[in-house]
Short mmCIF file of C-alpha atoms and ligand atoms in Angstrom, two decimals:
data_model
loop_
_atom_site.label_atom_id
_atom_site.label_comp_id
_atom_site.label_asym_id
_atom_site.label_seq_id
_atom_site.Cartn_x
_atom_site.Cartn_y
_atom_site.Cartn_z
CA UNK A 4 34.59 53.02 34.36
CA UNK A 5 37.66 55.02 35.21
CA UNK A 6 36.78 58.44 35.99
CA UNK A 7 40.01 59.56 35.77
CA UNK A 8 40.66 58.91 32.14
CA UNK A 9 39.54 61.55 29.44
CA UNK A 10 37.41 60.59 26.74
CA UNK A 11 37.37 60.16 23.07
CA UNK A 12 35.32 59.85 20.25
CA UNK A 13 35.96 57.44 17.52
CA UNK A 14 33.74 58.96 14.71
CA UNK A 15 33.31 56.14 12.32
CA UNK A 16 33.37 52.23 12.95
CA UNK A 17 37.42 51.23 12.54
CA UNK A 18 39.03 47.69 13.41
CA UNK A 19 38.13 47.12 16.88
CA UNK A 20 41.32 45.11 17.70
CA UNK A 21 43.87 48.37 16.43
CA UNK A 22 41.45 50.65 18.83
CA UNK A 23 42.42 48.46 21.72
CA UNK A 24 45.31 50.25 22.01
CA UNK A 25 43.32 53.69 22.59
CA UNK A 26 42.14 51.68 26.56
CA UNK A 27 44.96 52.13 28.66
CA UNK A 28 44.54 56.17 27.93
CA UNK A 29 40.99 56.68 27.05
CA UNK A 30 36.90 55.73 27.75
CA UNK A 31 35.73 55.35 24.23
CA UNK A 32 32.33 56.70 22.96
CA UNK A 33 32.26 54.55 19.68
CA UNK A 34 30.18 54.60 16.22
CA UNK A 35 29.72 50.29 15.60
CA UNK A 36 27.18 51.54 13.45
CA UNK A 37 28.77 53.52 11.09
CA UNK A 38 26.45 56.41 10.79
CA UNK A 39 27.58 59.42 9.90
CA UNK A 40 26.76 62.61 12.57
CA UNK A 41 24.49 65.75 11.58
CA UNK A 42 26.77 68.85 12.68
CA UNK A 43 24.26 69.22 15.74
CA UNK A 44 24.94 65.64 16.41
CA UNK A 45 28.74 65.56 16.14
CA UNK A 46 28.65 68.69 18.29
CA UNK A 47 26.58 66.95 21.05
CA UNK A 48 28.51 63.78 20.76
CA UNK A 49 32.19 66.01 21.16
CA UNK A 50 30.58 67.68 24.46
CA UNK A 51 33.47 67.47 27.39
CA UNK A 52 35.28 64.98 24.65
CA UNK A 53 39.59 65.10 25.09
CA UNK A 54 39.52 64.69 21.19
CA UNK A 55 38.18 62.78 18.10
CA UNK A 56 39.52 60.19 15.48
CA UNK A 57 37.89 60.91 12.33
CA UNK A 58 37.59 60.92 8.73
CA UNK A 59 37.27 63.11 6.15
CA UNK A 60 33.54 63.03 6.58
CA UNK A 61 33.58 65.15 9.82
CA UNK A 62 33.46 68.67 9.35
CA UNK A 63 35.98 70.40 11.86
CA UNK A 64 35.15 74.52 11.00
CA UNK A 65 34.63 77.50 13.49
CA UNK A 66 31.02 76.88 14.54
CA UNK A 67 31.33 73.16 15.91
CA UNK A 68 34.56 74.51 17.59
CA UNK A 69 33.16 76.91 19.26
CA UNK A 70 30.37 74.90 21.29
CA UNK A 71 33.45 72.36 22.51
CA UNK A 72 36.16 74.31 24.81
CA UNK A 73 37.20 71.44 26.07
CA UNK A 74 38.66 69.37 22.84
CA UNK A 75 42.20 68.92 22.69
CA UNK A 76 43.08 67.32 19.28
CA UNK A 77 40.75 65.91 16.35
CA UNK A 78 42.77 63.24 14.39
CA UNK A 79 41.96 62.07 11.35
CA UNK A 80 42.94 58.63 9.45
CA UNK A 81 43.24 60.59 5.78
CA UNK A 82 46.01 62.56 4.42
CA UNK A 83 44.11 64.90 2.99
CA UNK A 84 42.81 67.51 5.75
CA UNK A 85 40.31 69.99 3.26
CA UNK A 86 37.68 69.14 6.04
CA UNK A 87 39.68 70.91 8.87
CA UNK A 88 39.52 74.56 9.30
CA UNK A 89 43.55 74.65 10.69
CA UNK A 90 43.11 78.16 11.84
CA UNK A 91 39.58 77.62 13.46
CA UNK A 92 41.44 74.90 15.13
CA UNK A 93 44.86 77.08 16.26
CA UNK A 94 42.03 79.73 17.79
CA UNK A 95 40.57 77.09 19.57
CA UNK A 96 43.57 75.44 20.90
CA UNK A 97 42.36 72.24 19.16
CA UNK A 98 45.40 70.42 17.80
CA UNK A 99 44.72 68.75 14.32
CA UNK A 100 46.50 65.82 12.82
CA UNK A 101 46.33 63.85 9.78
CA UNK A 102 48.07 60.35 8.45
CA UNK A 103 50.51 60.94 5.58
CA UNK A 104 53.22 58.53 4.41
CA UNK A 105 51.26 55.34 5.24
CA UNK A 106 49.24 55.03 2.22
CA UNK A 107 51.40 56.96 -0.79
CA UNK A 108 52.19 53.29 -2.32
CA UNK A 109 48.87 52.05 -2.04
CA UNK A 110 47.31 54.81 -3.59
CA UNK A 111 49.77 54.91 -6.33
CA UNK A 112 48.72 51.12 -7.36
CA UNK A 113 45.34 52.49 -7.21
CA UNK A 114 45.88 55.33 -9.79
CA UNK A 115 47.84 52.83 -11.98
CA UNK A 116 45.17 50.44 -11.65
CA UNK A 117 42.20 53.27 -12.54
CA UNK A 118 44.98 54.29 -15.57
CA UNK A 119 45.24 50.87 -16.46
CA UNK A 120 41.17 50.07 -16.40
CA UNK A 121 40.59 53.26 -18.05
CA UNK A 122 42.67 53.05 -20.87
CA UNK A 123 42.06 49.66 -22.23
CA UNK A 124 38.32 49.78 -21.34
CA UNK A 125 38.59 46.92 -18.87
CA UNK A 126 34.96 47.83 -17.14
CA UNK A 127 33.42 48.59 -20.35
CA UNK A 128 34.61 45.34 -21.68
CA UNK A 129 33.62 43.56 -18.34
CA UNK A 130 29.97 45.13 -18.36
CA UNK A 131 29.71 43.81 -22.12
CA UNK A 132 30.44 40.44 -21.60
CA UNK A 133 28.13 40.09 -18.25
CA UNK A 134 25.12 41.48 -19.97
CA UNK A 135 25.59 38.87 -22.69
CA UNK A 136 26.37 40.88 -25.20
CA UNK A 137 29.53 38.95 -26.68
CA UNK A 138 28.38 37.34 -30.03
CA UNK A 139 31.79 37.41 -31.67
CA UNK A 140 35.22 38.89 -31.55
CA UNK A 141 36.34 41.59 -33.80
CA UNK A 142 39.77 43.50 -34.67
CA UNK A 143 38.94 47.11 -33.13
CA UNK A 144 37.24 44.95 -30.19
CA UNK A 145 37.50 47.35 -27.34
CA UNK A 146 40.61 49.45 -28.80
CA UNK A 147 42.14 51.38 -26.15
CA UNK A 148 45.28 53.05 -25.92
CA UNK A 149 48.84 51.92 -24.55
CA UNK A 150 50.47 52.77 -21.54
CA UNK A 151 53.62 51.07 -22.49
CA UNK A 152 55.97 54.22 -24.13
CA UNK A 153 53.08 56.80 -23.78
CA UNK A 154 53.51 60.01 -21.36
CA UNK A 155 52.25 59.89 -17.94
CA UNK A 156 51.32 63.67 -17.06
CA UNK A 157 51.09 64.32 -13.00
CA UNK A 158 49.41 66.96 -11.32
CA UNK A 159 50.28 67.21 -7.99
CA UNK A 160 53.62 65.67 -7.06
CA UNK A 161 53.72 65.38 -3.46
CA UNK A 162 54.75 62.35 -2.27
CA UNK A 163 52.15 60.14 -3.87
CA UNK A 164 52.47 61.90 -7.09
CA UNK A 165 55.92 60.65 -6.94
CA UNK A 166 54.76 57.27 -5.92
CA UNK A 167 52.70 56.77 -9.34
CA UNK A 168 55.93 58.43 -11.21
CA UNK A 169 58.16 55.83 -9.82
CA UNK A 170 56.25 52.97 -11.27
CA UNK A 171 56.12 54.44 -14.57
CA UNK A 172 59.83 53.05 -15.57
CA UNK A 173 58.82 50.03 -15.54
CA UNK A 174 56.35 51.06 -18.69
CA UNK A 175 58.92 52.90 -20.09
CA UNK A 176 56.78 56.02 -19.70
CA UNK A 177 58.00 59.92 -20.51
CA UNK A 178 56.58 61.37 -17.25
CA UNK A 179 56.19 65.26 -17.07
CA UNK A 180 54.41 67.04 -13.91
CA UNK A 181 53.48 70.21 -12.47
CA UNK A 182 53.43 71.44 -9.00
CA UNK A 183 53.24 74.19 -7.11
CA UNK A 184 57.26 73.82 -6.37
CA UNK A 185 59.67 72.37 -8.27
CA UNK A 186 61.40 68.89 -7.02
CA UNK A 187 65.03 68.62 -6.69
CA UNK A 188 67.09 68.00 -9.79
CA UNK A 189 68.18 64.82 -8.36
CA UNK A 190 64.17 64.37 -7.53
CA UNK A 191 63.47 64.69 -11.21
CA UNK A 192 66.28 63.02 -12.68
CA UNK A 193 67.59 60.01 -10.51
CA UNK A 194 64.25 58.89 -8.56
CA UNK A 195 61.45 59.95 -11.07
CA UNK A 196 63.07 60.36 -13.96
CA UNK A 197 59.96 63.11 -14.09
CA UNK A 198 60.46 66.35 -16.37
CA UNK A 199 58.80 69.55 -15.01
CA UNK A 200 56.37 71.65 -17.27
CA UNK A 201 53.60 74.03 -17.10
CA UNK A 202 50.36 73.20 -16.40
CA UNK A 203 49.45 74.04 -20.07
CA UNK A 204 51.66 72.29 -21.73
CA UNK A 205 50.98 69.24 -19.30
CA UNK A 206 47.53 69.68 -20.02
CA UNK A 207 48.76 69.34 -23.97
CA UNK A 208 51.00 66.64 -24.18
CA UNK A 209 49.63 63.86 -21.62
CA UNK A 210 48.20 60.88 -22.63
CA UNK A 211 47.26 59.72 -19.10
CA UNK A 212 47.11 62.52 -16.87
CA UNK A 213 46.46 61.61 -13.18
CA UNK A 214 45.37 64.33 -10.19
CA UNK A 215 47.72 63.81 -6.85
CA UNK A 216 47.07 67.41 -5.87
CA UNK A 217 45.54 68.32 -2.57
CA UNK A 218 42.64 70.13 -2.34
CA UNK A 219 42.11 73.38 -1.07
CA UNK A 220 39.91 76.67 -2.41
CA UNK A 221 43.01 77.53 -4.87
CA UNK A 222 43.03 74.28 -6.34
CA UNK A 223 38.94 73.86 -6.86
CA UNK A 224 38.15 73.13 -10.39
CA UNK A 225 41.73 73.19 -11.66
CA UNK A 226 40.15 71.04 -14.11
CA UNK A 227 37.47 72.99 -15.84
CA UNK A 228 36.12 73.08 -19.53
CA UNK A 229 39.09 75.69 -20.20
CA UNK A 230 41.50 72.68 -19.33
CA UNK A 231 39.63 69.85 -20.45
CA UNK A 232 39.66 71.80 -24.19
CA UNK A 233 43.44 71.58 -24.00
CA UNK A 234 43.95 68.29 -23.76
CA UNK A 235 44.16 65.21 -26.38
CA UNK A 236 41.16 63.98 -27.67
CA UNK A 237 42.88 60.23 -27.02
CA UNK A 238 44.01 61.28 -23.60
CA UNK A 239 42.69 59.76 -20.29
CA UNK A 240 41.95 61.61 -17.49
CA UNK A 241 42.07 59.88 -13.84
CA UNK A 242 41.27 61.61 -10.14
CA UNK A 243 42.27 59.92 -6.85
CA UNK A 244 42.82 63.17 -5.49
CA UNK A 245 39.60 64.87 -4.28
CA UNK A 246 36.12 65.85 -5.43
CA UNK A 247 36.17 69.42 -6.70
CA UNK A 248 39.23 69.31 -8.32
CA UNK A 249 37.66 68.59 -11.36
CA UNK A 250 34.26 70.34 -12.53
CA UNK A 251 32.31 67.25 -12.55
CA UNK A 252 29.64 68.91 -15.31
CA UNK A 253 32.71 69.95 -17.50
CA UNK A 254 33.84 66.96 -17.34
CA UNK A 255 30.42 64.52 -18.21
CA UNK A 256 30.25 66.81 -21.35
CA UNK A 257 33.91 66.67 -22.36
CA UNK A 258 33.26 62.52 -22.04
CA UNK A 259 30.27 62.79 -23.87
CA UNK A 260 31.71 65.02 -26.70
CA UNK A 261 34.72 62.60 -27.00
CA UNK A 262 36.69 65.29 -26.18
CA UNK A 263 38.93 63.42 -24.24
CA UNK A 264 38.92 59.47 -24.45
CA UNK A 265 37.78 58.14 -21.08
CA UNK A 266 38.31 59.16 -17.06
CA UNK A 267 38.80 57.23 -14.28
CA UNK A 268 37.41 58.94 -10.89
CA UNK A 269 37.87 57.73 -7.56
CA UNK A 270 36.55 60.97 -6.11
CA UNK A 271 33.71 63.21 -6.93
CA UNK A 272 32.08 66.63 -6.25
CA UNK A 273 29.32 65.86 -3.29
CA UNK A 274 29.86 62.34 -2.25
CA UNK A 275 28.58 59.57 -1.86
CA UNK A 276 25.96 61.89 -4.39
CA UNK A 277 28.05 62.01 -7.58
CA UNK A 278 26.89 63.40 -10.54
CA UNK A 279 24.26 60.43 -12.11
CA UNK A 280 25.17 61.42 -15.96
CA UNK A 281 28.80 59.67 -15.57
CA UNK A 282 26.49 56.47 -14.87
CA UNK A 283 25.18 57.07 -18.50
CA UNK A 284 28.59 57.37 -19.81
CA UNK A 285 30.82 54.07 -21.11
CA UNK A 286 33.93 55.86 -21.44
CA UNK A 287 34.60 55.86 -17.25
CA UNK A 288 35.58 54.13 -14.84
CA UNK A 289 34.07 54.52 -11.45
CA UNK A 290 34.84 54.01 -7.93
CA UNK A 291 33.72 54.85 -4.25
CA UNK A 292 36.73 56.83 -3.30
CA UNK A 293 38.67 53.29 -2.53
CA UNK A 294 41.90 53.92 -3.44
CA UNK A 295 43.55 53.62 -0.23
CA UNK A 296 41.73 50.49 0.42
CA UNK A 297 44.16 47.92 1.07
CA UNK A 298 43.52 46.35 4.43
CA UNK A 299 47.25 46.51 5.22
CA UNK A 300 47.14 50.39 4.54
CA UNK A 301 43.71 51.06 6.20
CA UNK A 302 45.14 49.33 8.85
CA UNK A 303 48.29 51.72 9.26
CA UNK A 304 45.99 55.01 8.53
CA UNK A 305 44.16 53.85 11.75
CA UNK A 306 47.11 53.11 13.88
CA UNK A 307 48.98 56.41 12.43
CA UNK A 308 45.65 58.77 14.12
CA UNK A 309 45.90 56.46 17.14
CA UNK A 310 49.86 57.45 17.48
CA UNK A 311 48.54 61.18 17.15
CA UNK A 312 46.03 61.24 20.07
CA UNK A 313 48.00 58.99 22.18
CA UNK A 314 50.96 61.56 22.35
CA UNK A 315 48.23 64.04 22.78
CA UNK A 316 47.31 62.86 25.82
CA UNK A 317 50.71 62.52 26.89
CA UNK A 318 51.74 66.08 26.92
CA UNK A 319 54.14 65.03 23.77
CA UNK A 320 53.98 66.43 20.18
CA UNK A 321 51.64 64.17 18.06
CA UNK A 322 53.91 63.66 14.73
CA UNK A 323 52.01 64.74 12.61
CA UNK A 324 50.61 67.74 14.01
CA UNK A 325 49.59 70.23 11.04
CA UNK A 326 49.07 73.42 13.17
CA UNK A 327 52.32 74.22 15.03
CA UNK A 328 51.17 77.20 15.52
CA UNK A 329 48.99 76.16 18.32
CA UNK A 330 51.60 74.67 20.62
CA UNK A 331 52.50 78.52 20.72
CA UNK A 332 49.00 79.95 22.08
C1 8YV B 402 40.69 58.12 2.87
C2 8YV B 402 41.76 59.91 1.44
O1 8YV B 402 40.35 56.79 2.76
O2 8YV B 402 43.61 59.99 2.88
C3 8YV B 402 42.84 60.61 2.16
O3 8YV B 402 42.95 61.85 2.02
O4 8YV B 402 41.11 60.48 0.62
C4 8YV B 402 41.46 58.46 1.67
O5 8YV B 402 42.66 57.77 1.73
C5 8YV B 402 39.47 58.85 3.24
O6 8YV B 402 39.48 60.19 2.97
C6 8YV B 402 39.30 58.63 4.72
O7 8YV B 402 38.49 59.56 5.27
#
């Protein structure tokens, strides 16, 4: 062992062979298991630690920070950073960085594919025919709706909202979003051929209305029964952004009241301990918060945190460093 070289903690089991390049700058305290730390165990664990490479199951907030004076930089592999208290972090000195870019495609063919599913019932259907169920074929067998020519509603459009509104030309798809800020003209019109609105009359006029919005206390349960009331009773709903976005008990009762026709949810309130009532409901699609999961994307998610802590321990600027303000303390 090399005294001389700090030490950092790689909070959840990652490919082994992209860590490799962590060596030649760090001693690694690893996770092969996979377990996920108790607060008192992550803070034990971060004791005399240069940094961390995370995910968004570690829980970065003023009370761990304050037992570690010695952490330099927690990194995490996801985009979204609702897990890291950035000012706790500037008043530590801790530098925080997350992984954008790398994944905005993937996760745009996952919100197509959970669209896709959702609308024409394609687990429904599936769960049908494997429990033997399929004694004949009939006209309105497993109706859905279209996505060809229908309007795509986005919520959110960041950079993978834009992602999912750039594939929707190819269905010839009306696409209308809201966002906190307004995109370019040339945004709208030449890349996304995406027509801004607001919220309420998104909420209105979608037929497939997907969530790309981070979260963050403002936008917690932007989704709600009030919102859920507003929109079509044929429209789908689908969430890859984050749990708590929606009101997950809204929601299970607009499903079961038909008031809208079907969600697809990649994300929940409280995972991995979703709500059990969407498992009684056949009008959703469900999956484990996946929709990043393309080994080619993981992959770069990875190597994008190990860029971070690597020019951390440099002295350099990691790239994606989301509280400036703590290269001025
Ligand atoms: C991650 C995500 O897989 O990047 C994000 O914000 O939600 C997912 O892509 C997951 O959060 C990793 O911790």
């Amino acid at each position: 062992m090399n005294p001389t070289k700090p030490t950092l903690l790689v909070a959840r089991a990652m490919f082994p062979d992209a860590l490799a390049r962590l060596n030649d700058y760090f001693e690694l305290e690893l996770n092969q298991e996979d377990r996920i730390f108790s607060p008192d165990e992550l803070t034990e664990r971060l004791q005399g630690k240069f940094g961390m490479i995370c995910t968004s199951s570690a829980k970065i907030n003023q009370d761990l920070l304050a037992k570690l004076p010695e952490l330099k930089i927690i990194s995490t592999i996801a985009v979204g950073y609702d897990n890291f208290d950035l000012q706790a972090c500037t008043q530590h000195q801790v530098m925080a960085t997350n992984a954008p870019d790398v994944l905005n495609e993937t996760t745009a063919d996952f919100a197509w594919a959970l669209m896709m599913a959702t609308a024409r019932r394609v687990t429904e259907a599936e769960h049908f025919l494997r429990n033997g169920e399929w004694q004949k074929w009939g006209v309105d067998f497993f109706v859905g709706a279209d996505i060809h020519g229908s309007r795509l509603g986005i919520l959110g459009m960041g950079r993978i909202g834009q992602a999912i509104a750039r594939r929707a030309a190819g269905f010839g798809m009306d696409v209308i979003y809201h966002n906190r800020s307004r995109l370019s003209a040339e945004q709208e019109t030449v890349a996304h051929h995406a027509r801004y609105v607001d919220k309420e009359s998104l909420l209105r006029e979608s037929d497939h209305l997907i969530l790309a919005l981070p979260y963050s206390p403002e936008s917690h349960h932007s989704i709600a029964a009030a919102e859920l009331a507003q929109m079509k009773p044929s429209a789908t709903l689908i969430n890859i952004a984050r749990g708590g976005i929606v009101d997950d008990v809204a929601l299970i009762a607009a499903l079961r009241n038909r008031q809208i026709a079907g969600a697809g949810l990649d994300v929940f309130e409280n995972e991995p301990r979703f709500h059990p009532d969407f498992l009684d409901l056949k009008n959703v699609v469900l999956t484990p918060h996946i929709a990043s999961a393309s080994e080619r994307t993981r992959r770069a998610m990875v190597n994008r945190a190990i860029t971070n802590v690597i020019a951390a321990v440099r002295g350099e600027v990691p790239p994606d460093l989301l509280n400036r303000d703590v290269l001025e303390m």
